C-alpha cells in the first residue's frame, strides 16, 4: 500500500513553485470567536468554521470581510435550530466598491458557514 502524508505543499514543492498570493475573500472576527476554518476553493465563495472563545456561553460576533466581489452576498449555515433539523435563514449583506462588508452572527457553539458570491 502506498501512503502519502496529506499536506497541501511540502517545503520542496513550495520552493519549486514559489509563493503564490492567496485568492478569495478574507474574514476577521473579534477576540470573542476563533476561526477554525476559512477556505475559498473558487476565489469567490468562502467556507468557514467558527466557535466561541468561551464555549460556556453563546456570543455575538461581528465578522469583517475583505476582498469580496462588490454586490450582495449571502451567509448560509449556522447551528441547527434546537428541536429541529432546520438551519437559520441565510443572512444577506452587501459589500462596497472596495470589497468590504460585515455581518453580526450569534455563535452557540462550533458553527459552520458558507459565504456565497454576489447575487
C-alpha positions as protocol buffer text, in pm:
chain_id: "A"
residue {
  index: 1
  type: UNK
  ca { x: 0 y: 0 z: 0 }
}
residue {
  index: 2
  type: UNK
  ca { x: 128 y: 344 z: -91 }
}
residue {
  index: 3
  type: UNK
  ca { x: 67 y: 619 z: 163 }
}
residue {
  index: 4
  type: UNK
  ca { x: 128 y: 988 z: 128 }
}
residue {
  index: 5
  type: UNK
  ca { x: 134 y: 1241 z: 405 }
}
residue {
  index: 6
  type: UNK
  ca { x: -153 y: 1476 z: 347 }
}
residue {
  index: 7
  type: UNK
  ca { x: -6 y: 1824 z: 327 }
}
residue {
  index: 8
  type: UNK
  ca { x: -101 y: 2083 z: 67 }
}
residue {
  index: 9
  type: UNK
  ca { x: 265 y: 2159 z: -12 }
}
residue {
  index: 10
  type: UNK
  ca { x: 583 y: 2041 z: 147 }
}
residue {
  index: 11
  type: UNK
  ca { x: 890 y: 2266 z: 158 }
}
residue {
  index: 12
  type: UNK
  ca { x: 1044 y: 2121 z: -159 }
}
residue {
  index: 13
  type: UNK
  ca { x: 725 y: 2174 z: -363 }
}
residue {
  index: 14
  type: UNK
  ca { x: 687 y: 2524 z: -223 }
}
residue {
  index: 15
  type: UNK
  ca { x: 1049 y: 2608 z: -315 }
}
residue {
  index: 16
  type: UNK
  ca { x: 995 y: 2485 z: -672 }
}
residue {
  index: 17
  type: UNK
  ca { x: 657 y: 2651 z: -724 }
}
residue {
  index: 18
  type: UNK
  ca { x: 730 y: 2970 z: -531 }
}
residue {
  index: 19
  type: UNK
  ca { x: 491 y: 3171 z: -321 }
}
residue {
  index: 20
  type: UNK
  ca { x: 154 y: 3248 z: -479 }
}
residue {
  index: 21
  type: UNK
  ca { x: -77 y: 3520 z: -344 }
}
residue {
  index: 22
  type: UNK
  ca { x: -395 y: 3367 z: -197 }
}
residue {
  index: 23
  type: UNK
  ca { x: -720 y: 3449 z: -376 }
}
residue {
  index: 24
  type: UNK
  ca { x: -1070 y: 3492 z: -244 }
}
residue {
  index: 25
  type: UNK
  ca { x: -1238 y: 3662 z: 48 }
}
residue {
  index: 26
  type: UNK
  ca { x: -1072 y: 3714 z: 385 }
}
residue {
  index: 27
  type: UNK
  ca { x: -1260 y: 3713 z: 717 }
}
residue {
  index: 28
  type: UNK
  ca { x: -1172 y: 3860 z: 1054 }
}
residue {
  index: 29
  type: UNK
  ca { x: -1353 y: 3806 z: 1383 }
}
residue {
  index: 30
  type: UNK
  ca { x: -1301 y: 3973 z: 1717 }
}
residue {
  index: 31
  type: UNK
  ca { x: -1140 y: 3807 z: 2020 }
}
residue {
  index: 32
  type: UNK
  ca { x: -1474 y: 3653 z: 2122 }
}
residue {
  index: 33
  type: UNK
  ca { x: -1453 y: 3392 z: 1841 }
}
residue {
  index: 34
  type: UNK
  ca { x: -1196 y: 3152 z: 1697 }
}
residue {
  index: 35
  type: UNK
  ca { x: -1191 y: 3094 z: 1321 }
}
residue {
  index: 36
  type: UNK
  ca { x: -1105 y: 2726 z: 1279 }
}
residue {
  index: 37
  type: UNK
  ca { x: -1153 y: 2708 z: 900 }
}
residue {
  index: 38
  type: UNK
  ca { x: -1151 y: 2969 z: 623 }
}
residue {
  index: 39
  type: UNK
  ca { x: -1116 y: 2818 z: 276 }
}
residue {
  index: 40
  type: UNK
  ca { x: -1203 y: 2952 z: -69 }
}
residue {
  index: 41
  type: UNK
  ca { x: -1190 y: 2690 z: -342 }
}
residue {
  index: 42
  type: UNK
  ca { x: -1307 y: 2916 z: -626 }
}
residue {
  index: 43
  type: UNK
  ca { x: -1184 y: 3262 z: -522 }
}
residue {
  index: 44
  type: UNK
  ca { x: -1541 y: 3390 z: -471 }
}
residue {
  index: 45
  type: UNK
  ca { x: -1713 y: 3180 z: -203 }
}
residue {
  index: 46
  type: UNK
  ca { x: -1576 y: 3101 z: 143 }
}
residue {
  index: 47
  type: UNK
  ca { x: -1627 y: 2801 z: 372 }
}
residue {
  index: 48
  type: UNK
  ca { x: -1580 y: 2892 z: 737 }
}
residue {
  index: 49
  type: UNK
  ca { x: -1600 y: 2729 z: 1075 }
}
residue {
  index: 50
  type: UNK
  ca { x: -1607 y: 2931 z: 1395 }
}
residue {
  index: 51
  type: UNK
  ca { x: -1654 y: 2870 z: 1763 }
}
residue {
  index: 52
  type: UNK
  ca { x: -1688 y: 3098 z: 2064 }
}
residue {
  index: 53
  type: UNK
  ca { x: -1365 y: 3160 z: 2254 }
}
residue {
  index: 54
  type: UNK
  ca { x: -1563 y: 3080 z: 2570 }
}
residue {
  index: 55
  type: UNK
  ca { x: -1765 y: 2765 z: 2495 }
}
residue {
  index: 56
  type: UNK
  ca { x: -1970 y: 2802 z: 2815 }
}
residue {
  index: 57
  type: UNK
  ca { x: -2186 y: 3083 z: 2674 }
}
residue {
  index: 58
  type: UNK
  ca { x: -2317 y: 3194 z: 2332 }
}
residue {
  index: 59
  type: UNK
  ca { x: -2169 y: 3510 z: 2187 }
}
residue {
  index: 60
  type: UNK
  ca { x: -2240 y: 3764 z: 1916 }
}
residue {
  index: 61
  type: UNK
  ca { x: -1951 y: 3825 z: 1683 }
}
residue {
  index: 62
  type: UNK
  ca { x: -1900 y: 4082 z: 1408 }
}
residue {
  index: 63
  type: UNK
  ca { x: -1745 y: 3921 z: 1102 }
}
residue {
  index: 64
  type: UNK
  ca { x: -1550 y: 4164 z: 886 }
}
residue {
  index: 65
  type: UNK
  ca { x: -1495 y: 4056 z: 526 }
}
residue {
  index: 66
  type: UNK
  ca { x: -1241 y: 4198 z: 281 }
}
residue {
  index: 67
  type: UNK
  ca { x: -1154 y: 4117 z: -81 }
}
residue {
  index: 68
  type: UNK
  ca { x: -1519 y: 4049 z: -166 }
}
residue {
  index: 69
  type: UNK
  ca { x: -1660 y: 4099 z: -513 }
}
residue {
  index: 70
  type: UNK
  ca { x: -1880 y: 4413 z: -483 }
}
residue {
  index: 71
  type: UNK
  ca { x: -2250 y: 4329 z: -455 }
}
residue {
  index: 72
  type: UNK
  ca { x: -2490 y: 4140 z: -229 }
}
residue {
  index: 73
  type: UNK
  ca { x: -2361 y: 3828 z: -53 }
}
residue {
  index: 74
  type: UNK
  ca { x: -2539 y: 3550 z: 137 }
}
residue {
  index: 75
  type: UNK
  ca { x: -2407 y: 3380 z: 452 }
}
residue {
  index: 76
  type: UNK
  ca { x: -2565 y: 3035 z: 492 }
}
residue {
  index: 77
  type: UNK
  ca { x: -2536 y: 2772 z: 760 }
}
residue {
  index: 78
  type: UNK
  ca { x: -2512 y: 2816 z: 1130 }
}
residue {
  index: 79
  type: UNK
  ca { x: -2609 y: 2591 z: 1416 }
}
residue {
  index: 80
  type: UNK
  ca { x: -2918 y: 2373 z: 1392 }
}
residue {
  index: 81
  type: UNK
  ca { x: -3235 y: 2526 z: 1537 }
}
residue {
  index: 82
  type: UNK
  ca { x: -3294 y: 2336 z: 1866 }
}
residue {
  index: 83
  type: UNK
  ca { x: -3551 y: 2057 z: 1833 }
}
residue {
  index: 84
  type: UNK
  ca { x: -3550 y: 2060 z: 1450 }
}
residue {
  index: 85
  type: UNK
  ca { x: -3333 y: 1967 z: 1154 }
}
residue {
  index: 86
  type: UNK
  ca { x: -3357 y: 2324 z: 1021 }
}
residue {
  index: 87
  type: UNK
  ca { x: -3086 y: 2585 z: 997 }
}
residue {
  index: 88
  type: UNK
  ca { x: -3143 y: 2959 z: 1043 }
}
residue {
  index: 89
  type: UNK
  ca { x: -3239 y: 3169 z: 744 }
}
residue {
  index: 90
  type: UNK
  ca { x: -2943 y: 3295 z: 539 }
}
residue {
  index: 91
  type: UNK
  ca { x: -2805 y: 3637 z: 628 }
}
residue {
  index: 92
  type: UNK
  ca { x: -2782 y: 3877 z: 332 }
}
residue {
  index: 93
  type: UNK
  ca { x: -2540 y: 4170 z: 335 }
}
residue {
  index: 94
  type: UNK
  ca { x: -2372 y: 4399 z: 86 }
}
residue {
  index: 95
  type: UNK
  ca { x: -2013 y: 4480 z: 11 }
}
residue {
  index: 96
  type: UNK
  ca { x: -1885 y: 4817 z: -101 }
}
residue {
  index: 97
  type: UNK
  ca { x: -1673 y: 4905 z: -403 }
}
residue {
  index: 98
  type: UNK
  ca { x: -1357 y: 4828 z: -200 }
}
residue {
  index: 99
  type: UNK
  ca { x: -1481 y: 4471 z: -135 }
}
residue {
  index: 100
  type: UNK
  ca { x: -1556 y: 4526 z: 235 }
}
residue {
  index: 101
  type: UNK
  ca { x: -1863 y: 4403 z: 421 }
}
residue {
  index: 102
  type: UNK
  ca { x: -1963 y: 4297 z: 770 }
}
residue {
  index: 103
  type: UNK
  ca { x: -2230 y: 4092 z: 941 }
}
residue {
  index: 104
  type: UNK
  ca { x: -2320 y: 4007 z: 1302 }
}
residue {
  index: 105
  type: UNK
  ca { x: -2369 y: 3638 z: 1381 }
}
residue {
  index: 106
  type: UNK
  ca { x: -2457 y: 3454 z: 1702 }
}
residue {
  index: 107
  type: UNK
  ca { x: -2242 y: 3155 z: 1792 }
}
residue {
  index: 108
  type: UNK
  ca { x: -2390 y: 2895 z: 2028 }
}
residue {
  index: 109
  type: UNK
  ca { x: -2100 y: 2655 z: 1980 }
}
residue {
  index: 110
  type: UNK
  ca { x: -1888 y: 2530 z: 1690 }
}
residue {
  index: 111
  type: UNK
  ca { x: -2061 y: 2658 z: 1375 }
}
residue {
  index: 112
  type: UNK
  ca { x: -2008 y: 2613 z: 1000 }
}
residue {
  index: 113
  type: UNK
  ca { x: -2097 y: 2884 z: 749 }
}
residue {
  index: 114
  type: UNK
  ca { x: -2072 y: 2924 z: 375 }
}
residue {
  index: 115
  type: UNK
  ca { x: -2036 y: 3267 z: 217 }
}
residue {
  index: 116
  type: UNK
  ca { x: -2177 y: 3273 z: -136 }
}
residue {
  index: 117
  type: UNK
  ca { x: -2057 y: 3508 z: -407 }
}
residue {
  index: 118
  type: UNK
  ca { x: -2252 y: 3812 z: -523 }
}
residue {
  index: 119
  type: UNK
  ca { x: -2617 y: 3761 z: -611 }
}
